[in-house]
Each structure stands twice: as structure tokens, then as C-alpha cells.
XYZ file of N, CA and C in Angstrom:
300
model
N 2.077 -3.398 -21.831
C 1.652 -3.548 -20.458
C 0.158 -3.308 -20.401
N -0.563 -4.057 -19.571
C -2.007 -3.923 -19.469
C -2.426 -2.649 -18.779
N -3.689 -2.337 -18.883
C -4.183 -1.120 -18.249
C -4.479 -1.379 -16.781
N -4.386 -0.326 -15.990
C -4.648 -0.462 -14.560
C -6.097 -0.823 -14.277
N -6.999 -0.391 -15.134
C -8.402 -0.703 -14.906
C -8.633 -2.205 -14.961
N -7.790 -2.930 -15.676
C -7.920 -4.379 -15.761
C -7.289 -5.066 -14.555
N -6.450 -4.345 -13.814
C -5.803 -4.938 -12.660
C -6.748 -4.935 -11.469
N -6.837 -6.065 -10.811
C -7.604 -6.143 -9.570
C -6.600 -6.099 -8.430
N -6.734 -5.101 -7.575
C -5.765 -4.880 -6.507
C -6.448 -5.046 -5.163
N -5.833 -5.858 -4.289
C -6.285 -6.008 -2.913
C -5.557 -4.955 -2.099
N -6.331 -4.042 -1.498
C -5.719 -2.941 -0.763
C -6.502 -2.715 0.526
N -5.808 -2.577 1.675
C -6.505 -2.395 2.953
C -7.025 -0.967 3.133
N -8.118 -0.826 3.856
C -8.630 0.512 4.154
C -8.097 1.038 5.479
N -7.639 0.120 6.346
C -7.063 0.499 7.641
C -5.775 -0.280 7.828
N -4.710 0.416 8.261
C -3.435 -0.244 8.556
C -2.939 0.221 9.916
N -2.087 -0.603 10.523
C -1.479 -0.223 11.794
C 0.029 -0.062 11.630
N 0.727 -1.144 11.365
C 2.177 -1.078 11.186
C 2.615 -1.464 9.779
N 1.882 -2.370 9.142
C 2.255 -2.859 7.823
C 1.118 -2.672 6.828
N 1.478 -2.242 5.639
C 0.522 -2.113 4.544
C 0.832 -3.237 3.558
N -0.144 -4.079 3.310
C 0.053 -5.224 2.409
C -0.801 -5.009 1.166
N -0.160 -5.038 0.009
C -0.819 -4.801 -1.273
C -0.588 -6.005 -2.165
N -1.658 -6.473 -2.829
C -1.526 -7.617 -3.731
C -2.278 -7.324 -5.018
N -1.602 -7.511 -6.124
C -2.204 -7.334 -7.440
C -2.619 -8.715 -7.925
N -3.916 -8.887 -8.177
C -4.450 -10.199 -8.534
C -4.356 -10.489 -10.022
N -4.706 -9.518 -10.862
C -4.677 -9.726 -12.307
C -3.250 -9.584 -12.805
N -2.674 -10.650 -13.322
C -1.262 -10.641 -13.679
C -0.993 -10.885 -15.154
N -1.951 -11.425 -15.864
C -1.672 -11.905 -17.215
C -1.283 -10.814 -18.205
N -1.786 -9.583 -18.057
C -1.485 -8.527 -19.020
C -0.237 -7.723 -18.665
N 0.393 -8.022 -17.548
C 1.543 -7.238 -17.091
C 2.818 -8.014 -17.394
N 3.579 -7.532 -18.371
C 4.786 -8.242 -18.793
C 5.963 -7.981 -17.850
N 6.146 -6.766 -17.416
C 7.265 -6.401 -16.555
C 6.705 -5.802 -15.268
N 6.525 -6.615 -14.233
C 5.834 -6.137 -13.038
C 6.696 -5.257 -12.123
N 6.997 -4.046 -12.569
C 7.695 -3.060 -11.739
C 6.728 -1.906 -11.541
N 6.399 -1.639 -10.290
C 5.422 -0.609 -9.972
C 6.067 0.462 -9.106
N 5.756 1.706 -9.380
C 6.197 2.824 -8.556
C 5.024 3.245 -7.683
N 5.341 3.743 -6.496
C 4.273 4.181 -5.599
C 4.734 5.405 -4.818
N 3.772 6.116 -4.264
C 4.055 7.161 -3.288
C 2.906 7.187 -2.293
N 3.232 7.562 -1.071
C 2.232 7.735 -0.026
C 2.241 9.213 0.344
N 1.072 9.832 0.271
C 0.955 11.251 0.611
C -0.070 11.423 1.729
N 0.089 12.514 2.478
C -0.879 12.812 3.531
C -1.977 13.719 2.985
N -2.859 14.175 3.836
C -3.992 14.992 3.389
C -3.555 16.360 2.866
N -2.345 16.783 3.198
C -1.809 18.054 2.686
C -0.988 17.847 1.417
N -1.071 16.639 0.849
C -0.365 16.238 -0.383
C 1.162 16.222 -0.219
N 1.637 16.116 1.016
C 3.063 15.988 1.302
C 3.455 14.517 1.132
N 4.529 14.264 0.380
C 4.986 12.892 0.157
C 5.654 12.377 1.430
N 5.123 11.286 1.967
C 5.645 10.669 3.188
C 6.591 9.512 2.878
N 6.388 8.904 1.712
C 7.224 7.763 1.306
C 7.003 7.539 -0.175
N 8.059 7.121 -0.867
C 7.911 6.731 -2.270
C 8.953 5.688 -2.598
N 8.679 4.930 -3.648
C 9.615 3.888 -4.036
C 9.066 3.049 -5.167
N 9.686 1.879 -5.353
C 9.304 0.914 -6.385
C 9.258 -0.464 -5.751
N 8.485 -1.328 -6.378
C 8.550 -2.734 -5.993
C 8.387 -3.592 -7.237
N 9.024 -4.751 -7.214
C 8.956 -5.723 -8.302
C 8.015 -6.830 -7.890
N 7.209 -7.279 -8.816
C 6.300 -8.379 -8.525
C 4.896 -7.894 -8.241
N 4.072 -8.814 -7.811
C 2.650 -8.542 -7.660
C 2.201 -8.424 -6.215
N 3.155 -8.429 -5.286
C 2.802 -8.343 -3.879
C 3.906 -7.602 -3.141
N 3.505 -6.726 -2.211
C 4.488 -5.992 -1.427
C 3.914 -5.723 -0.037
N 4.803 -5.681 0.934
C 4.446 -5.350 2.297
C 5.341 -4.184 2.705
N 4.721 -3.061 3.087
C 5.467 -1.859 3.441
C 5.252 -1.527 4.906
N 6.328 -1.199 5.589
C 6.232 -0.777 6.985
C 5.806 0.687 7.024
N 4.710 0.969 7.716
C 4.198 2.334 7.825
C 4.066 2.769 9.289
N 4.749 2.079 10.178
C 4.663 2.394 11.605
C 5.130 3.818 11.900
N 6.009 4.356 11.066
C 6.535 5.707 11.289
C 5.531 6.811 10.971
N 4.450 6.486 10.264
C 3.444 7.489 9.921
C 2.571 7.806 11.131
N 2.180 9.059 11.259
C 1.237 9.450 12.304
C -0.139 8.890 11.977
N -0.979 8.779 12.974
C -2.352 8.334 12.738
C -3.061 9.343 11.848
N -3.900 8.840 10.951
C -4.652 9.728 10.078
C -4.910 9.113 8.718
N -5.385 9.956 7.814
C -5.752 9.533 6.464
C -4.573 9.749 5.515
N -4.347 8.770 4.625
C -3.260 8.831 3.653
C -3.751 8.349 2.296
N -2.973 8.674 1.283
C -3.280 8.276 -0.087
C -2.101 7.489 -0.641
N -2.395 6.325 -1.225
C -1.388 5.474 -1.843
C -1.565 5.596 -3.343
N -0.580 6.181 -4.011
C -0.617 6.393 -5.461
C 0.182 5.281 -6.126
N -0.475 4.420 -6.866
C 0.168 3.300 -7.547
C 0.328 3.660 -9.013
N 1.567 3.669 -9.491
C 1.875 4.049 -10.872
C 2.465 2.874 -11.624
N 2.207 2.862 -12.934
C 2.894 1.925 -13.813
C 3.722 2.778 -14.770
N 4.716 2.195 -15.384
C 5.667 2.959 -16.192
C 5.041 3.677 -17.377
N 3.895 3.264 -17.854
C 3.306 3.929 -19.010
C 2.449 5.143 -18.636
N 2.571 5.620 -17.411
C 1.893 6.850 -17.011
C 0.527 6.681 -16.375
N 0.009 5.480 -16.350
C -1.280 5.268 -15.703
C -1.091 5.171 -14.201
N -2.096 5.625 -13.456
C -2.013 5.522 -12.003
C -3.401 5.386 -11.402
N -3.420 4.935 -10.158
C -4.658 4.819 -9.396
C -4.324 5.184 -7.959
N -5.295 5.776 -7.261
C -5.070 6.223 -5.880
C -5.995 5.451 -4.949
N -5.418 4.941 -3.867
C -6.171 4.255 -2.822
C -6.061 5.079 -1.552
N -7.144 5.146 -0.800
C -7.150 5.859 0.479
C -7.076 4.839 1.596
N -6.275 5.141 2.628
C -6.240 4.279 3.797
C -6.087 5.119 5.050
N -6.468 4.526 6.164
C -6.322 5.185 7.451
C -5.240 4.468 8.243
N -4.305 5.228 8.757
C -3.257 4.677 9.620
C -3.728 4.841 11.058
N -3.794 3.743 11.772
C -4.194 3.751 13.179
C -3.044 3.267 14.037
N -2.980 3.729 15.276
C -1.912 3.259 16.165
C -2.159 1.814 16.584
N -1.076 1.100 16.791
C -1.183 -0.280 17.281
C -1.487 -0.228 18.767
N -2.372 -1.068 19.211
C -2.683 -1.131 20.634
C -1.505 -1.736 21.370
N -1.240 -1.271 22.559
C -0.061 -1.669 23.321
C 0.074 -3.143 23.577
N -1.019 -3.864 23.807
C -0.914 -5.270 24.179
C -1.191 -6.229 23.018
N -1.235 -5.760 21.791
C -1.479 -6.638 20.635
C -0.468 -7.777 20.552
N 0.821 -7.458 20.718
C 1.867 -8.472 20.590
C 1.778 -9.483 21.705
N 1.470 -9.055 22.919
C 1.337 -9.974 24.030
C 0.183 -10.937 23.787
N -0.944 -10.422 23.302
C -2.086 -11.272 23.001
C -1.770 -12.247 21.878
N -0.999 -11.799 20.868
C -0.614 -12.662 19.760
C 0.276 -13.802 20.248
N 1.265 -13.470 21.081
C 2.185 -14.499 21.578
C 1.471 -15.486 22.493
N 0.460 -15.036 23.204
C -0.264 -15.901 24.130
C -1.213 -16.851 23.414
N -1.606 -16.522 22.188
C -2.588 -17.380 21.495
C -1.953 -18.586 20.861
């Protein structure tokens, strides 16, 4: 399996309801199974799991507003941490979306 430093990952710095992650560099990864965890500033685990493939969308609407850390692990023990801010969705976002 390739090293994480060779992987180019698209990761958002701000999320509202959904966190979308995409791994761009795919050629060195033979078995694309990734483990992750989301922790808050007190290092409390808020969510953890696995995903298969190079793209995942996670619902984070249940998280309170604030700063979080996304820990992306590969099976060989390598990991990388991304920081993101969870913000509340504005009340009329869906109405504006449907009207457009």
C-alpha cells in the first residue's frame, strides 16, 4: 500500500451537514479501505468507522458547532489529521436552494 504522504486528499475546512472527502492519488493504493475517527477539541471520539473506495460523504449534522479533527488511517498504521469547523446550517438554505 502506498504512503499517505503520496496521497492527495481533498478535504473541506468548513462543513455544515455533510463532510465530503475525496482521495485523488489512487495508483499506489491496492486495497482502498480507510478507517477514520472524528474527535473534538477535548480529544473525545464523536464518530468512527471505515469506508471503501476513494470518496466518502459523512453526515455530521449531529455534531455541535465548533472545531473538530478528522483522523484518516490506513491499515499499515500511517495516519493524517485534518482540522475542520462545523457550522450550523442557516434556516432558509433549503428554501433558497429549491427556489433556484
